[in-house]
Coordinates of C-alpha atoms and ligand atoms in Angstrom, one line a residue:
M1 CA -0.1 -0.2 -0.1
S2 CA 1.3 3.5 -0.8
R3 CA 1.8 5.7 1.8
A4 CA 1.8 9.7 1.5
I5 CA 5.7 11.6 2.3
Y6 CA 5.4 14.3 4.2
P7 CA 8.0 16.6 3.8
S8 CA 7.8 19.0 6.6
L9 CA 8.5 15.4 8.6
K10 CA 12.0 15.0 7.1
G11 CA 14.6 16.0 9.7
K12 CA 11.7 16.7 12.4
R13 CA 13.3 15.5 15.9
V14 CA 10.3 13.0 17.1
F15 CA 10.1 11.6 20.8
I16 CA 7.5 7.8 20.7
S17 CA 6.8 6.5 24.2
G18 CA 6.7 2.3 24.0
G19 CA 7.7 2.4 20.4
G20 CA 9.2 -1.3 20.9
S21 CA 6.3 -2.9 19.7
G22 CA 2.5 -3.0 18.3
I23 CA 1.2 0.8 17.3
G24 CA 4.4 2.4 18.7
E25 CA 6.6 0.2 16.3
G26 CA 4.8 1.1 13.5
L27 CA 4.9 5.0 14.5
V28 CA 8.9 4.5 14.9
E29 CA 9.1 3.0 11.2
A30 CA 6.9 5.2 9.9
F31 CA 8.7 8.3 11.3
A32 CA 11.8 6.9 10.2
G33 CA 10.5 6.5 6.7
Q34 CA 9.9 10.2 6.8
G35 CA 13.6 11.1 7.5
A36 CA 12.7 12.1 10.9
H37 CA 14.8 11.7 13.7
V38 CA 13.4 9.6 16.2
A39 CA 14.1 8.7 20.0
F40 CA 11.7 6.0 21.6
C41 CA 11.6 4.2 24.7
D42 CA 10.3 1.6 26.5
I43 CA 10.8 -1.6 28.6
A44 CA 10.7 -4.4 26.6
A45 CA 14.2 -3.9 25.4
T46 CA 14.5 -7.3 23.3
E47 CA 11.5 -6.0 20.7
S48 CA 13.2 -2.8 21.0
E49 CA 16.6 -3.5 19.9
A50 CA 15.0 -5.8 17.3
L51 CA 13.9 -2.7 16.1
V52 CA 16.6 -0.4 16.4
A53 CA 18.4 -3.5 14.0
R54 CA 15.9 -4.1 11.7
L55 CA 16.0 0.0 11.1
T56 CA 19.7 0.2 10.8
G57 CA 20.0 0.9 7.1
S58 CA 18.1 4.3 7.7
D59 CA 19.2 7.9 7.7
F60 CA 18.6 7.9 11.1
V61 CA 18.9 4.6 13.5
P62 CA 16.4 5.4 15.9
Q63 CA 17.3 5.8 18.9
F64 CA 16.2 3.7 22.0
Y65 CA 16.2 4.6 25.6
E66 CA 15.2 1.9 28.0
V67 CA 12.8 3.6 30.7
D68 CA 9.8 2.8 32.5
L69 CA 7.6 5.4 32.4
R70 CA 5.8 5.3 35.7
D71 CA 9.0 6.6 37.1
I72 CA 9.0 10.4 36.6
E73 CA 12.1 11.5 37.6
K74 CA 13.7 9.1 34.9
V75 CA 10.8 10.4 32.5
Q76 CA 12.5 13.6 32.9
A77 CA 16.1 12.7 33.0
M78 CA 14.9 11.0 29.4
M79 CA 13.4 13.5 28.0
A80 CA 16.5 16.2 29.1
A81 CA 18.6 13.4 27.3
V82 CA 16.5 13.0 24.0
E83 CA 16.5 16.8 23.8
Q84 CA 20.5 17.0 24.0
Q85 CA 20.8 13.9 21.1
L86 CA 18.3 15.1 18.8
G87 CA 19.6 18.7 19.3
G88 CA 15.4 19.8 20.4
I89 CA 12.2 17.7 20.6
D90 CA 9.5 19.0 17.6
I91 CA 7.0 16.5 17.7
L92 CA 6.4 14.1 21.4
V93 CA 4.0 11.2 20.5
N94 CA 2.4 10.1 24.2
N95 CA 1.8 6.2 22.9
A96 CA 2.9 4.1 25.5
A97 CA -0.2 2.5 27.8
N98 CA -0.9 -0.7 29.3
D99 CA -4.3 -2.6 29.3
D100 CA -4.3 -4.9 31.5
R101 CA -7.7 -5.8 32.6
H102 CA -9.1 -6.3 36.2
G103 CA -12.4 -6.4 38.0
I104 CA -13.5 -3.5 40.2
E105 CA -13.7 -5.5 43.3
D106 CA -9.3 -6.3 42.5
V107 CA -8.7 -2.8 42.6
T108 CA -6.5 -1.6 45.3
P109 CA -5.7 1.7 46.2
A110 CA -1.5 0.9 44.9
Y111 CA -2.9 -0.6 41.6
W112 CA -4.7 2.8 41.3
D113 CA -2.1 4.5 41.3
D114 CA 0.5 2.1 39.1
R115 CA -2.1 2.1 36.4
M116 CA -2.9 5.8 36.3
A117 CA 1.3 6.1 36.1
V118 CA 1.1 3.5 33.5
N119 CA -1.8 4.9 31.7
L120 CA -2.1 9.0 32.2
R121 CA 0.7 10.5 34.6
H122 CA 4.0 10.1 32.2
L123 CA 1.7 12.0 28.9
F124 CA 1.5 15.1 31.1
F125 CA 5.5 14.9 32.5
A126 CA 6.7 14.2 29.0
A127 CA 4.7 17.4 27.6
Q128 CA 5.8 19.6 30.0
A129 CA 9.4 18.8 29.6
A130 CA 9.1 19.0 26.2
A131 CA 7.1 22.0 25.5
P132 CA 10.3 23.8 26.3
A133 CA 12.0 23.5 23.7
M134 CA 9.0 23.2 21.4
K135 CA 8.6 26.8 22.3
R136 CA 11.8 27.9 21.3
A137 CA 12.0 25.6 18.0
G138 CA 8.9 28.4 17.2
G139 CA 6.2 25.5 17.6
G140 CA 5.7 21.9 17.9
V141 CA 3.5 19.2 17.8
I142 CA 1.8 16.5 20.6
L143 CA -0.4 12.8 20.2
N144 CA -1.6 11.9 22.8
F145 CA -3.1 8.3 22.6
G146 CA -6.2 7.5 24.0
S147 CA -9.1 4.5 23.6
I148 CA -12.1 3.9 21.9
S149 CA -12.5 1.3 24.5
W150 CA -14.6 3.8 27.5
H151 CA -16.6 5.6 24.4
L152 CA -17.8 2.4 23.8
A153 CA -17.7 1.4 27.9
L154 CA -15.7 -1.8 27.4
P155 CA -15.7 -4.6 30.1
E156 CA -13.4 -5.2 33.1
L157 CA -10.7 -2.2 32.0
T158 CA -12.4 0.8 34.6
L159 CA -8.6 2.2 35.5
Y160 CA -7.8 1.8 31.8
Q161 CA -11.3 3.7 30.1
T162 CA -10.7 6.4 33.6
A163 CA -7.3 6.8 32.5
K164 CA -7.7 7.3 28.6
A165 CA -11.1 9.2 29.2
A166 CA -8.6 11.5 31.3
I167 CA -6.2 12.0 27.9
E168 CA -8.9 13.6 25.8
G169 CA -9.1 16.4 28.5
L170 CA -5.5 17.0 29.4
T171 CA -5.2 17.4 25.3
R172 CA -7.9 19.8 24.9
S173 CA -6.6 21.6 28.1
L174 CA -2.5 21.5 26.6
A175 CA -3.8 22.7 23.3
R176 CA -5.5 25.8 25.3
D177 CA -2.6 26.0 27.1
L178 CA 0.4 25.3 24.5
G179 CA -1.5 27.0 21.2
R180 CA -0.3 30.5 21.1
D181 CA 3.4 28.6 21.1
N182 CA 2.3 27.1 17.9
I183 CA 1.9 23.4 19.9
R184 CA -0.6 21.8 18.7
V185 CA -1.9 19.2 20.5
N186 CA -4.5 16.3 19.7
T187 CA -5.8 12.5 20.9
I188 CA -5.5 9.6 18.3
I189 CA -8.0 7.3 19.3
P190 CA -7.7 3.9 17.8
G191 CA -10.4 1.1 17.8
N192 CA -9.2 -2.6 17.7
V193 CA -5.9 -2.4 16.2
K194 CA -4.0 -5.7 15.5
T195 CA -0.9 -5.9 17.5
P196 CA 0.8 -8.5 19.5
R197 CA -0.7 -8.2 22.4
Q198 CA -4.2 -7.8 21.3
E199 CA -4.0 -11.0 19.9
K200 CA -3.7 -12.7 23.2
W201 CA -6.8 -11.5 24.4
Y202 CA -8.6 -12.3 21.4
T203 CA -10.0 -15.4 19.8
P204 CA -10.9 -15.8 16.0
E205 CA -14.4 -15.7 17.1
G206 CA -13.6 -12.7 19.5
E207 CA -12.0 -11.0 16.2
A208 CA -14.8 -11.7 14.1
E209 CA -17.2 -10.1 16.5
I210 CA -15.0 -6.7 16.4
V211 CA -15.0 -6.6 12.8
A212 CA -18.8 -7.1 12.6
A213 CA -18.7 -4.5 15.1
Q214 CA -17.5 -2.4 12.4
C215 CA -18.9 -0.5 8.9
L216 CA -15.7 -1.0 7.3
D217 CA -14.2 -5.1 6.7
G218 CA -10.7 -5.8 8.0
R219 CA -8.8 -5.1 10.9
I220 CA -6.8 -1.9 11.4
L221 CA -3.2 -2.3 11.9
P222 CA -0.2 -0.3 13.1
A223 CA 0.3 1.1 9.8
D224 CA -2.8 2.8 9.6
V225 CA -2.7 4.1 12.7
A226 CA 0.2 5.9 12.6
A227 CA -0.6 7.0 8.7
L228 CA -2.9 9.5 11.0
A229 CA -0.5 10.5 13.2
M230 CA 2.2 11.2 10.2
F231 CA -1.1 13.9 9.0
L232 CA -1.5 15.1 12.7
A233 CA 2.4 15.7 12.6
S234 CA 2.5 17.3 9.3
D235 CA 2.8 21.1 8.8
D236 CA -0.7 19.8 6.3
A237 CA -2.5 19.7 10.1
R238 CA -1.7 23.2 10.6
Y239 CA -5.1 24.5 11.9
C240 CA -5.5 20.7 13.8
T241 CA -5.6 21.1 17.8
G242 CA -7.7 20.5 20.9
H243 CA -9.3 17.4 19.4
D244 CA -9.8 13.7 19.0
Y245 CA -9.1 11.7 15.9
F246 CA -10.7 8.0 15.5
I247 CA -9.0 5.7 13.4
D248 CA -11.4 2.9 14.3
A249 CA -13.3 1.7 11.0
G250 CA -16.1 2.8 12.5
W251 CA -16.5 0.5 15.2
R252 CA -19.8 1.2 17.2
Ligands
NAD1 N1 -3.9 -2.4 20.0 C1 -5.7 -1.6 19.9 O1 -6.4 -2.0 19.9 C2 -5.2 0.0 20.9 C3 -6.8 0.3 20.9 C4 -7.3 1.1 21.7 C5 -5.8 2.2 22.2 N2 -4.9 2.1 21.6 C6 -3.8 2.7 22.3 O2 -3.0 2.8 21.7 C7 -1.5 3.1 21.9 C8 -0.8 1.8 21.9 O3 -1.6 0.3 21.8 P1 -0.7 -0.3 21.4 O4 -1.3 -1.5 21.4 O5 0.2 -0.5 20.7 O6 0.0 -1.4 22.8 P2 1.3 -2.4 23.2 O7 0.8 -2.7 24.9 O8 1.1 -3.1 22.1 O9 2.5 -1.5 23.2 C9 2.3 -0.4 24.1 C10 3.8 -0.6 24.5 O10 4.7 0.6 25.4 C11 5.0 -0.1 26.4 N3 5.1 0.0 27.5 C12 4.0 -0.6 28.0 N4 4.0 0.2 29.9 C13 5.2 0.8 29.5 C14 5.9 1.8 30.5 N5 5.6 1.3 32.0 N6 7.2 2.3 30.8 C15 7.6 2.0 29.1 N7 7.3 1.4 27.9 C16 6.3 0.9 28.4 C17 5.4 -2.0 25.8 O11 6.3 -2.4 26.4 C18 4.8 -1.9 24.2 O12 6.1 -2.0 23.9 C19 -1.9 3.1 23.8 O13 -1.6 3.6 23.8 C20 -3.6 2.2 23.5 O14 -4.0 2.2 25.0 C21 -4.6 0.3 21.6

């Protein structure tokens, strides 16, 4: 399938959280394919190192940081290191999350904090860390990953869905406060995307149910989500900010 090339993305300095697998891996590949200078973090070292090895022929080989985003001091140190290594940060993609299932009765205060730490808190602190460099560069782009799950009220995902709902508010708030610095902030809301992790949850029958609930036939792949991210990160989307962009094949 042919994919658009955005001249405005060439040489852009991009940081992606959770870039080692799934949609994040598709984002790393897509930005690298645009000629962007990419850094990403993940806790999945084996997958991340394999991705870097696969992209070793690129003009700019993506830089991998092994960091657990639940540790905000490490996030802040990493963002400073990324800024120094890339010479700035133009595009921040807050992609990492964890959608472990849980019953309401199993949630303890510690588990609540852990789920907010992995699914919500680091997005704000990565944006806070990247914003000054974006301001100095005359603008930037922040893409936050939400989820269709809470729009559909899926079962056994209360804390994940709570965090994902909050991300849409975070996006709108950041877009307002950073807009006059020409920093655009949007949420990408995937439907069900076929990734190695998602394949763990779904049987062939479950996948068929998802497809049946979509308007369009077929399964969304990470590259399809990355195609939307490329547009939103590019200058072609220069007046897109503060909003939520669904890529869900019309899942209702
Ligand atoms: N795949 C889907 O169907 C789907 C649907 C709706 C929303 N989303 C959202 O899209 C984004 C990407 O989803 P995905 O399906 O690729 O997820 P995934 O679980 O396949 O990949 C997430 C990546 O983040 C990394 N990660 C998780 N916790 C981390 C931590 N504490 N520190 C650093 N890295 C960590 C993982 O190791 C993994 O490489 C997420 O925000 C997710 O909520 C995905």
